[in-house]
Amino acid sequence: MSLAIDLISAINQAIKNLFKRRITLRYPEVNLDIERGYSYDPKAQVGIAGYKGRHILHLEKCTGCSLCAIACQNIANCIAMVKLDVSYPQNKKSIFPQIDYGNCVFCGFCVDACPFYALFMTNDHELSSTDKKSLIMSPLQLSIPPVKKKGLVQLEIDDRGPYHK
Amino acid sequence: MAERTLTLSIGPQHPGAGHFRLIVVLDGDIVVDVKPDPGYVHRGAEKMAEYRTYIQNIPHLERPVIIDSSGILFPYVLASEELLDLPPPPRAQYIRIIMAELNRIISHLYWLGIYGVFVGHTTMFLWPVGDRELFIDLAQMIAGARVTFAFFVPGGVRNDIPDDFPDKAIKVCNYYEKRLKEYEKIFFYNPLVLKRTQGVGILKREDAIELGATGPNLRGSGVKSDVRKDEPYSSYDDIDFEIPVYKDGDCWSRCMVRLGELYQSMNIIKQAIKKMPSGPVKNAKRGVLKGIEGEAFARTESARGTMAYYIISDGKPYPYRLKLSVPSFRCLSLMKHLLVNQHVADIPAIYWGLDYWPVEADK
Amino acid sequence: MGVITTFEQFLVRILQILFWLLLLIPMILTPIILLILPYFDISSLYPLVPFKERVDYNQFLKFLMDPTLVFPYLGDWMKTDFFKVVIFPGFTFAALFSGVIITWWERKFLSKVHNRYGPVYAGKFGGILQSIADLFKLLFKEIIIPERVDKLFFFMAPMGTLAISGALLALIPLGPSTYIARSNLSLLLIFAVLGFYPIVVLLASWASANKFSFIGGLRSLHQLVSYEIPLLLSVLGIVIMAGSLDLIRIVEAQVSLWFLIPQFLGAIVFIIATLAELERIPFDLPEADTEIVAGWLTEYSGMLFAIIQLAAYLKFYALSALFTVLFLGGWHGPIFLPPEAWTIIKVFLVMSFLMLIRGSMPRIRIDQLIRIGWVWLITIALINLFIALFIYSMGVKF
Amino acid sequence: MSLTTERERALLDKIKAKFEDVIKEKYVKPKRIRIDVSPQKIFEVASFLKALGFNQVASVAGTDYPSSNEMEVVYHIVAIDNELRDIVFALGERVSRDNPIVPSLTDVWKSASYHEQETYEMLGIKFEGHPRLERLLLPEDWADIPPLRKEFKLPGRE
């Protein structure tokens, strides 16, 4: 008898879930609202919580010290210092990091390595492309802040289960 | 004998095995011999670690177990802290506990989903995988990534938790404790699941210890053994929690241990949030990190069992030798013991009941 | 809808307008005309309409209401065996109902249980065209034939499953006069047809020359053979109470009371044995995708696979309809819907219930399955038979 | 967390009392003990340790020391579910690199079996008496020297 009760309670649980909310994030139509990217405070030697997405490079602060490239060695080897045709007073050699997102593992240790508040991470995670070359982002591309997405939603929980709103 | 038997290669491309091959010899519906054949995803993580500094090893060593990436990093940071002489501040230890337990939940839910679908329960695949997103979102709030966090560093953690994290985490935990009751009704106490898992793949207490089982597999055999209690690391001795232990040693006991751990992990997260002291989260020592000459052995309880690192340093920024002892690798010796004389249909039930993660075992 | 810039967009727009016109005219315009026109004398409108000699508007209206009045041969044709077998209630209707609507509904329904969305993108409403899209995908896929298979049987097996499932449809009545064939022994004939299924499955698995296929085929053989007996025993009570093996007589016997109530145990046994016959969860061992790749379907691909799936869904429909006819009073229902509609609604509900079981149960093991079949189900079916005999001996007539 | 080493000392003294001249103490830290034994005597020491309550092998680590032309095997032994559960005992042995043969401890701890097999594969140390000394993780057609030896360089590095 208890067997029948347990079986029926299992089926009953399935029926109850017919009326629950669906947790699925319908991704291309809506996006998860991620407020900020990961950044690092070199003075306090500690990071500030945030999403580890595509980098943003502040050209006017970067001195071309290549500490980020050194930090990336043996991890992903995806940062290369390239010469740009721009002149900034703090960057005499005019070299800036260029990041290959085909190799990047988004660990964020390059951000931790930058002592000049020049390299941070953003909440942009849509980096797919159809060829490997366009995954390599030049310093100028990195300096553009990401486009704000449409249809931002957040996870909410109520009596009928979690959902995205 | 030879004419009667049928040799099946289950894996590495069969859905029942992952990146791993089980060579199974069948006599009718009964398994007569099993040979586990790991190594399809072997990358030589130990050798590669000898070429990387202590910090550079962090993203590298997460890779074997990406669904439990904090679990595999935890003993590494403990061992390297001993070698680098970088004690972590107390707040960092609590954040580490929260992160490790979140990751344990994420890993157990992944396992539950796989286990559900491997005993043929489609709903138990999609519920845990869906609800896992709640905890991945929490982990993302702290660590900024959804899978490979690279969050623990020798001397603390990368960053402090955001201000809105405690409220959200407690809300999610409260919801999920209620939700787990539904899981119990539809899966754990479902009579057909009991029929599939109870009395199947029995691992006796003595055999479990002798063959080297760890973690939930060991606790499913009635052994009260958990590194978090045996040798409390980080701040686990401040936190009041229980170790779920089931005596039967069958697949169902191993399931129930993991279910109990889901409850306990949420309990630990809630307590850690309450008890967390304020202060810095990272030991602010500057300069190139060089290990002092010597060796260190650290072990923690990851989602699958005792994860241990043995690091030998010769005073350079790189480890001289890094030995990674993973729980899945120890499951290999259990497989033959458990699978012989069982039915074909029990192979996935037993194999996934062990929560074997091929990438972790292959390193 | 953006600004039209290319010729393709222009074509798409035109087609869309045509589509909506075609959809709206019969659904909205025609009923309105039909409602309004009786109040007018149509003949008074004739002077306004050109070509009045040639077009009889009353005929046109009649055609809209009942085509058979205008084209007498159409009505005759609908009564032929060819129409019945091929279109309604035979193959085309069953294939469209089970292959398109039920597969879609199963996905949507199960996804509701799973707390997810299911198909979304194909079709205007809730991915309703997903089954069609899958059909086209399978149509364009290469049929891979492994080198060592026995090609004759490898090709014949899908056709065999389809033929068996199609044959089941012939005997199941949807309404008092909507059936393909009537026989005094139609219930027995259904079981006779079902008995061919294990042979085809075994042929398919042996011809595939694959270890996993072979294990799946053997499992299927064990399962189907051991569940046909309880399936047959569970309906014997109904045969006694209705006094006939004719399905139409059985339905007619249920005018006052559905057999579900006196034969409740029989209904449970029938449902369980049906699940096993259909190879659905919790009895989907022959194609247990996590144990033996895909069981006896492992080597099938492309359209061959689609045919097997179609056959499986036809069988699903046929056995659900059989349950409806035997236990749920067939076409009996309130008068406002035609009898066929009641049968189809009940079949739909039965199928939904079987899907619910799929959503809440795991797969069981072959030895347990055989034990359940031979020990429990046969015992319960026999008890049920005694209940039927008892009711019959009390003098209750249906 | 106690940072004293009294329990560890007492434990080590117990072992020293039995194997006075055989073992060499390497270090005693809180909850960690490391001793070195010669390969000839390791079986007896291991059996004694098992009788003490150390019933599982957590890891077997082989290390290559080309500078002293030696190879080292360290067994990390843990105690499951008894009063020694918080102690990790490291049992080390050293052999010459030219002919690395050590006795297998599979007969003492079955749990050492796969770890020893891995060490054999990665360093080429032969474990005498091991039931299944064969390839485990490396590809079947691996023809190079065992990869964890120091003279094996990763391709593209140094």
Coordinates of N, CA and C in Angstrom, one line a residue, chain B residues 133-297:
Chain B
E133 N 21.6 26.5 -11.6 CA 21.9 27.8 -12.0 C 21.8 28.8 -10.8
L134 N 20.9 28.5 -9.9 CA 20.8 29.4 -8.7 C 22.1 29.6 -8.0
F135 N 22.8 28.4 -7.8 CA 24.0 28.4 -7.1 C 25.2 28.9 -7.9
I136 N 25.1 28.6 -9.3 CA 26.1 29.2 -10.1 C 26.0 30.7 -10.1
D137 N 24.8 31.2 -10.1 CA 24.6 32.7 -10.0 C 25.2 33.2 -8.8
L138 N 25.0 32.5 -7.7 CA 25.7 33.0 -6.4 C 27.2 33.0 -6.5
A139 N 27.7 31.9 -7.1 CA 29.2 31.8 -7.2 C 29.7 32.9 -8.1
Q140 N 28.9 33.2 -9.2 CA 29.3 34.2 -10.1 C 29.3 35.6 -9.4
M141 N 28.4 35.8 -8.5 CA 28.4 37.1 -7.8 C 29.7 37.2 -7.0
I142 N 30.2 36.2 -6.4 CA 31.5 36.3 -5.6 C 32.7 36.3 -6.6
A143 N 32.8 35.3 -7.4 CA 34.0 35.0 -8.1 C 34.0 35.6 -9.5
G144 N 32.9 36.0 -10.1 CA 32.9 36.6 -11.4 C 33.0 35.7 -12.5
A145 N 32.9 34.4 -12.3 CA 32.9 33.4 -13.4 C 31.9 32.3 -13.0
R146 N 31.5 31.6 -14.0 CA 30.4 30.6 -13.7 C 30.9 29.2 -13.5
V147 N 32.1 28.9 -14.1 CA 32.6 27.6 -13.9 C 34.0 27.6 -13.3
T148 N 35.0 28.1 -14.0 CA 36.3 28.1 -13.4 C 36.5 29.4 -12.7
F149 N 36.6 29.4 -11.4 CA 36.5 30.6 -10.7 C 37.9 31.3 -10.5
A150 N 38.9 30.5 -10.3 CA 40.3 31.0 -10.1 C 40.2 32.0 -8.9
F151 N 39.5 31.6 -7.9 CA 39.2 32.6 -6.8 C 40.1 32.5 -5.6
F152 N 40.5 31.3 -5.3 CA 41.4 31.1 -4.1 C 42.9 31.5 -4.6
V153 N 43.6 32.2 -3.8 CA 45.0 32.4 -4.0 C 45.7 32.2 -2.7
P154 N 47.0 31.8 -2.8 CA 47.7 31.6 -1.6 C 47.7 32.9 -0.8
G155 N 47.2 32.9 0.5 CA 47.2 34.1 1.3 C 45.8 34.7 1.3
G156 N 44.8 34.0 0.9 CA 43.5 34.6 1.0 C 42.6 34.3 -0.3
V157 N 41.7 35.2 -0.5 CA 40.9 35.1 -1.7 C 41.1 36.3 -2.6
R158 N 40.6 36.3 -3.8 CA 40.9 37.4 -4.7 C 40.1 38.7 -4.3
N159 N 38.8 38.5 -3.9 CA 38.1 39.7 -3.6 C 37.1 39.4 -2.5
D160 N 36.6 40.5 -1.9 CA 35.5 40.4 -0.9 C 34.2 40.0 -1.6
I161 N 33.3 39.5 -0.7 CA 31.9 39.2 -1.3 C 31.2 40.5 -1.5
P162 N 30.3 40.6 -2.5 CA 29.5 41.8 -2.7 C 28.5 42.0 -1.6
D163 N 28.0 43.3 -1.4 CA 27.2 43.6 -0.3 C 25.8 42.8 -0.3
D164 N 25.3 42.6 -1.5 CA 24.0 42.0 -1.6 C 24.0 40.5 -1.6
F165 N 25.3 40.0 -1.5 CA 25.4 38.5 -1.5 C 24.7 37.8 -0.4
P166 N 24.9 38.2 0.9 CA 24.3 37.4 2.0 C 22.8 37.3 1.9
D167 N 22.1 38.4 1.6 CA 20.6 38.3 1.5 C 20.2 37.3 0.4
K168 N 20.9 37.4 -0.7 CA 20.5 36.6 -1.8 C 20.8 35.1 -1.5
A169 N 22.0 34.9 -0.9 CA 22.4 33.5 -0.7 C 21.4 32.9 0.3
I170 N 21.0 33.6 1.3 CA 20.1 33.0 2.3 C 18.7 32.7 1.7
K171 N 18.3 33.7 0.8 CA 17.0 33.5 0.1 C 17.0 32.2 -0.7
V172 N 18.1 32.1 -1.5 CA 18.2 30.9 -2.4 C 18.3 29.6 -1.5
C173 N 19.1 29.6 -0.4 CA 19.2 28.4 0.4 C 17.9 28.1 1.0
N174 N 17.1 29.1 1.5 CA 15.8 28.7 2.1 C 14.9 28.1 1.0
Y175 N 14.9 28.7 -0.2 CA 14.0 28.2 -1.2 C 14.5 26.8 -1.5
Y176 N 15.7 26.6 -1.6 CA 16.2 25.3 -2.1 C 16.0 24.2 -1.1
E177 N 16.1 24.5 0.2 CA 15.8 23.5 1.2 C 14.4 22.9 1.0
K178 N 13.4 23.9 0.7 CA 12.0 23.4 0.5 C 12.0 22.6 -0.8
R179 N 12.7 23.0 -1.8 CA 12.7 22.4 -3.1 C 13.2 20.9 -3.0
L180 N 14.2 20.7 -2.2 CA 14.8 19.4 -2.1 C 13.7 18.4 -1.6
K181 N 12.7 18.8 -0.8 CA 11.7 17.9 -0.4 C 10.9 17.4 -1.6
E182 N 10.8 18.2 -2.6 CA 10.1 17.7 -3.9 C 11.0 16.7 -4.6
Y183 N 12.3 16.9 -4.5 CA 13.2 16.0 -5.1 C 13.1 14.6 -4.4
E184 N 13.0 14.7 -3.1 CA 12.8 13.4 -2.3 C 11.6 12.6 -2.8
K185 N 10.5 13.4 -3.0 CA 9.3 12.7 -3.3 C 9.4 12.1 -4.7
I186 N 9.9 12.8 -5.6 CA 9.8 12.3 -7.0 C 11.0 11.4 -7.3
F187 N 12.1 11.5 -6.6 CA 13.2 10.6 -6.9 C 13.7 9.8 -5.8
F188 N 14.1 10.4 -4.7 CA 14.8 9.6 -3.7 C 13.9 8.5 -3.0
Y189 N 12.6 8.9 -2.8 CA 11.8 7.9 -2.2 C 10.8 7.3 -3.2
N190 N 11.1 7.5 -4.5 CA 10.2 6.9 -5.5 C 10.5 5.4 -5.5
P191 N 9.4 4.5 -5.4 CA 9.6 3.1 -5.2 C 10.5 2.5 -6.3
L192 N 10.3 3.0 -7.5 CA 11.1 2.4 -8.6 C 12.6 2.8 -8.5
V193 N 12.8 4.0 -8.0 CA 14.3 4.3 -7.8 C 14.8 3.4 -6.7
L194 N 14.0 3.2 -5.7 CA 14.5 2.4 -4.6 C 14.8 1.0 -5.2
K195 N 13.9 0.5 -6.0 CA 14.2 -0.8 -6.6 C 15.5 -0.9 -7.4
R196 N 15.7 0.3 -8.1 CA 16.9 0.3 -8.9 C 18.2 0.4 -8.1
T197 N 18.1 1.1 -7.0 CA 19.4 1.4 -6.3 C 19.6 0.7 -5.0
Q198 N 18.5 0.2 -4.3 CA 18.7 -0.4 -3.0 C 19.3 -1.8 -3.2
G199 N 20.3 -2.2 -2.5 CA 20.9 -3.5 -2.6 C 21.7 -3.7 -3.8
V200 N 22.0 -2.6 -4.5 CA 22.8 -2.7 -5.8 C 24.2 -2.2 -5.5
G201 N 25.2 -2.9 -5.9 CA 26.6 -2.4 -5.8 C 27.0 -2.2 -4.3
I202 N 26.8 -3.3 -3.5 CA 27.1 -3.1 -2.1 C 28.6 -3.0 -1.8
L203 N 29.0 -2.0 -1.1 CA 30.4 -1.8 -0.7 C 30.4 -1.9 0.8
K204 N 31.0 -3.0 1.3 CA 31.0 -3.2 2.7 C 32.0 -2.2 3.4
R205 N 31.7 -2.0 4.6 CA 32.6 -1.0 5.4 C 34.1 -1.4 5.3
E206 N 34.4 -2.6 5.5 CA 35.8 -3.0 5.5 C 36.4 -2.9 4.1
D207 N 35.6 -3.3 3.1 CA 36.1 -3.2 1.7 C 36.3 -1.7 1.4
A208 N 35.4 -0.9 1.8 CA 35.5 0.6 1.5 C 36.8 1.1 2.0
I209 N 37.2 0.8 3.2 CA 38.4 1.3 3.8 C 39.6 0.7 3.1
E210 N 39.5 -0.6 2.9 CA 40.6 -1.3 2.3 C 40.9 -0.9 0.9
L211 N 39.9 -0.7 0.1 CA 40.1 -0.3 -1.3 C 40.3 1.1 -1.5
G212 N 40.2 1.9 -0.5 CA 40.6 3.3 -0.6 C 39.5 4.2 -1.1
A213 N 38.2 3.9 -0.8 CA 37.2 4.8 -1.1 C 37.3 6.1 -0.2
T214 N 36.8 7.2 -0.8 CA 36.8 8.4 0.0 C 35.5 9.1 -0.2
G215 N 35.3 10.1 0.7 CA 34.1 11.0 0.5 C 32.8 10.3 0.6
P216 N 31.8 10.7 -0.2 CA 30.5 10.2 -0.1 C 30.4 8.7 -0.3
N217 N 31.3 8.1 -1.1 CA 31.3 6.7 -1.2 C 31.6 6.0 0.1
L218 N 32.6 6.6 0.8 CA 33.0 6.0 2.1 C 31.9 6.1 3.1
R219 N 31.3 7.3 3.1 CA 30.3 7.6 4.1 C 29.0 6.8 3.8
G220 N 28.8 6.5 2.5 CA 27.7 5.6 2.2 C 27.8 4.2 2.7
S221 N 29.1 3.8 3.1 CA 29.3 2.5 3.6 C 29.3 2.5 5.2
G222 N 28.9 3.6 5.7 CA 28.8 3.6 7.2 C 30.1 4.0 7.9
V223 N 31.0 4.6 7.2 CA 32.2 5.1 7.9 C 32.1 6.6 8.1
K224 N 32.2 7.0 9.3 CA 32.1 8.5 9.6 C 33.4 9.1 9.4
S225 N 33.7 9.5 8.2 CA 35.0 10.0 7.8 C 34.9 11.2 6.9
D226 N 35.3 12.4 7.4 CA 35.2 13.6 6.6 C 36.4 14.5 7.1
V227 N 37.1 14.9 6.1 CA 38.3 15.7 6.5 C 37.9 17.0 7.2
R228 N 36.7 17.5 6.9 CA 36.2 18.7 7.5 C 36.1 18.5 9.0
K229 N 35.8 17.3 9.4 CA 35.7 17.0 10.9 C 37.0 16.4 11.4
D230 N 37.6 15.5 10.6 CA 38.8 14.8 11.1 C 39.9 15.8 11.4
E231 N 40.1 16.7 10.4 CA 41.3 17.6 10.5 C 40.8 18.9 10.1
P232 N 40.0 19.6 11.0 CA 39.3 20.9 10.5 C 40.3 21.9 9.9
Y233 N 40.1 22.2 8.7 CA 41.0 23.2 8.1 C 40.1 24.4 7.9
S234 N 40.8 25.5 7.5 CA 40.1 26.8 7.3 C 39.3 27.1 8.6
S235 N 38.0 27.4 8.5 CA 37.2 27.7 9.7 C 36.1 26.7 10.0
Y236 N 36.3 25.4 9.5 CA 35.3 24.5 9.7 C 35.0 24.1 11.1
D237 N 36.0 24.3 12.0 CA 35.8 23.9 13.4 C 34.9 24.9 14.1
D238 N 34.7 26.1 13.5 CA 33.7 27.1 14.1 C 32.3 26.8 13.7
I239 N 32.1 25.9 12.8 CA 30.8 25.8 12.2 C 30.2 24.4 12.7
D240 N 28.9 24.5 13.0 CA 28.2 23.3 13.5 C 27.5 22.6 12.4
F241 N 28.0 21.5 12.0 CA 27.3 20.7 11.0 C 27.5 19.2 11.2
E242 N 26.7 18.5 10.5 CA 26.7 17.0 10.7 C 27.2 16.4 9.4
I243 N 27.7 15.2 9.6 CA 28.2 14.4 8.4 C 27.1 13.3 8.2
P244 N 26.4 13.4 7.1 CA 25.4 12.3 6.8 C 26.2 11.0 6.6
V245 N 25.7 9.9 7.3 CA 26.3 8.6 7.1 C 25.2 7.6 7.0
Y246 N 25.3 6.8 5.9 CA 24.3 5.7 5.8 C 25.1 4.4 5.8
K247 N 24.4 3.4 6.3 CA 25.1 2.1 6.7 C 25.2 1.1 5.6
D248 N 24.2 1.1 4.6 CA 24.0 -0.1 3.8 C 25.1 -0.2 2.8
G249 N 25.7 0.9 2.3 CA 26.8 0.7 1.3 C 26.3 0.5 -0.1
D250 N 25.0 0.6 -0.4 CA 24.5 0.4 -1.7 C 24.4 1.8 -2.4
C251 N 23.9 1.7 -3.7 CA 23.9 2.9 -4.5 C 23.0 4.0 -3.8
W252 N 21.9 3.5 -3.2 CA 20.9 4.4 -2.6 C 21.6 5.1 -1.4
S253 N 22.4 4.4 -0.6 CA 23.1 5.1 0.5 C 24.0 6.2 0.0
R254 N 24.7 5.9 -1.1 CA 25.6 6.9 -1.6 C 24.8 8.1 -2.1
C255 N 23.6 7.8 -2.7 CA 22.7 9.0 -3.1 C 22.3 9.8 -1.9
M256 N 21.9 9.1 -0.9 CA 21.3 9.8 0.3 C 22.4 10.6 1.0
V257 N 23.6 10.1 1.0 CA 24.7 10.8 1.6 C 24.9 12.1 0.9
R258 N 24.8 12.1 -0.5 CA 25.0 13.3 -1.2 C 23.8 14.3 -1.0
L259 N 22.6 13.7 -0.9 CA 21.4 14.5 -0.6 C 21.6 15.2 0.8
G260 N 22.1 14.4 1.8 CA 22.3 15.0 3.1 C 23.3 16.1 3.0
E261 N 24.3 15.9 2.2 CA 25.4 16.9 2.1 C 24.9 18.2 1.4
L262 N 23.9 18.1 0.6 CA 23.3 19.3 0.0 C 22.6 20.1 1.1
Y263 N 21.9 19.4 2.0 CA 21.3 20.1 3.1 C 22.4 20.8 4.0
Q264 N 23.4 19.9 4.3 CA 24.4 20.4 5.2 C 25.2 21.6 4.6
S265 N 25.5 21.5 3.3 CA 26.2 22.6 2.7 C 25.5 23.9 2.8
M266 N 24.1 23.9 2.6 CA 23.4 25.1 2.7 C 23.4 25.6 4.1
N267 N 23.3 24.6 5.1 CA 23.4 25.0 6.5 C 24.8 25.7 6.7
I268 N 25.9 25.1 6.2 CA 27.2 25.7 6.4 C 27.2 27.1 5.8
I269 N 26.7 27.3 4.6 CA 26.7 28.6 4.0 C 26.0 29.6 4.9
K270 N 24.8 29.2 5.4 CA 24.1 30.2 6.2 C 24.8 30.6 7.4
Q271 N 25.4 29.5 8.1 CA 26.2 29.8 9.3 C 27.4 30.7 9.0
A272 N 28.1 30.4 7.9 CA 29.3 31.1 7.6 C 29.0 32.6 7.3
I273 N 27.9 32.8 6.7 CA 27.5 34.2 6.4 C 27.3 34.9 7.7
K274 N 26.6 34.2 8.7 CA 26.3 34.9 10.0 C 27.6 35.1 10.8
K275 N 28.5 34.1 10.8 CA 29.6 34.2 11.7 C 30.8 34.9 11.1
M276 N 30.7 35.4 9.8 CA 31.8 35.9 9.2 C 32.4 37.2 9.8
P277 N 33.6 37.3 10.2 CA 34.2 38.5 10.8 C 34.5 39.5 9.7
S278 N 34.7 40.7 10.1 CA 35.1 41.7 9.1 C 36.6 41.8 9.1
G279 N 37.2 42.4 8.1 CA 38.6 42.5 8.0 C 39.1 42.3 6.6
P280 N 40.4 42.3 6.4 CA 40.9 42.1 5.1 C 40.6 40.6 4.6
V281 N 40.7 40.5 3.3 CA 40.5 39.1 2.7 C 41.7 38.5 2.1
K282 N 42.8 39.3 2.2 CA 44.0 38.8 1.5 C 45.2 39.2 2.3
N283 N 46.2 38.3 2.3 CA 47.4 38.6 3.0 C 48.3 39.5 2.0
A284 N 48.5 40.7 2.4 CA 49.0 41.7 1.4 C 50.6 41.6 1.4
K285 N 51.1 40.4 1.0 CA 52.5 40.3 0.9 C 52.9 40.6 -0.5
R286 N 53.9 41.4 -0.7 CA 54.3 41.7 -2.1 C 55.5 41.0 -2.6
G287 N 55.8 41.1 -3.8 CA 57.0 40.5 -4.4 C 56.7 39.2 -5.0
V288 N 57.8 38.6 -5.6 CA 57.7 37.3 -6.2 C 57.5 36.2 -5.1
L289 N 56.6 35.4 -5.3 CA 56.4 34.3 -4.3 C 57.3 33.2 -4.5
K290 N 58.2 33.0 -3.5 CA 59.1 31.8 -3.6 C 58.9 30.9 -2.5
G291 N 58.8 29.6 -2.8 CA 58.6 28.7 -1.7 C 59.8 28.5 -0.9
I292 N 59.6 28.3 0.4 CA 60.7 27.9 1.3 C 61.0 26.4 1.0
E293 N 62.3 26.1 1.2 CA 62.7 24.7 0.9 C 61.9 23.7 1.8
G294 N 61.3 22.7 1.3 CA 60.6 21.8 2.2 C 59.5 21.2 1.4
E295 N 58.6 20.6 2.2 CA 57.4 19.9 1.5 C 56.2 20.1 2.3
A296 N 55.1 20.0 1.7 CA 53.8 20.3 2.4 C 52.8 19.3 1.8
F297 N 51.9 18.8 2.7 CA 50.9 17.9 2.3 C 49.6 18.5 2.9

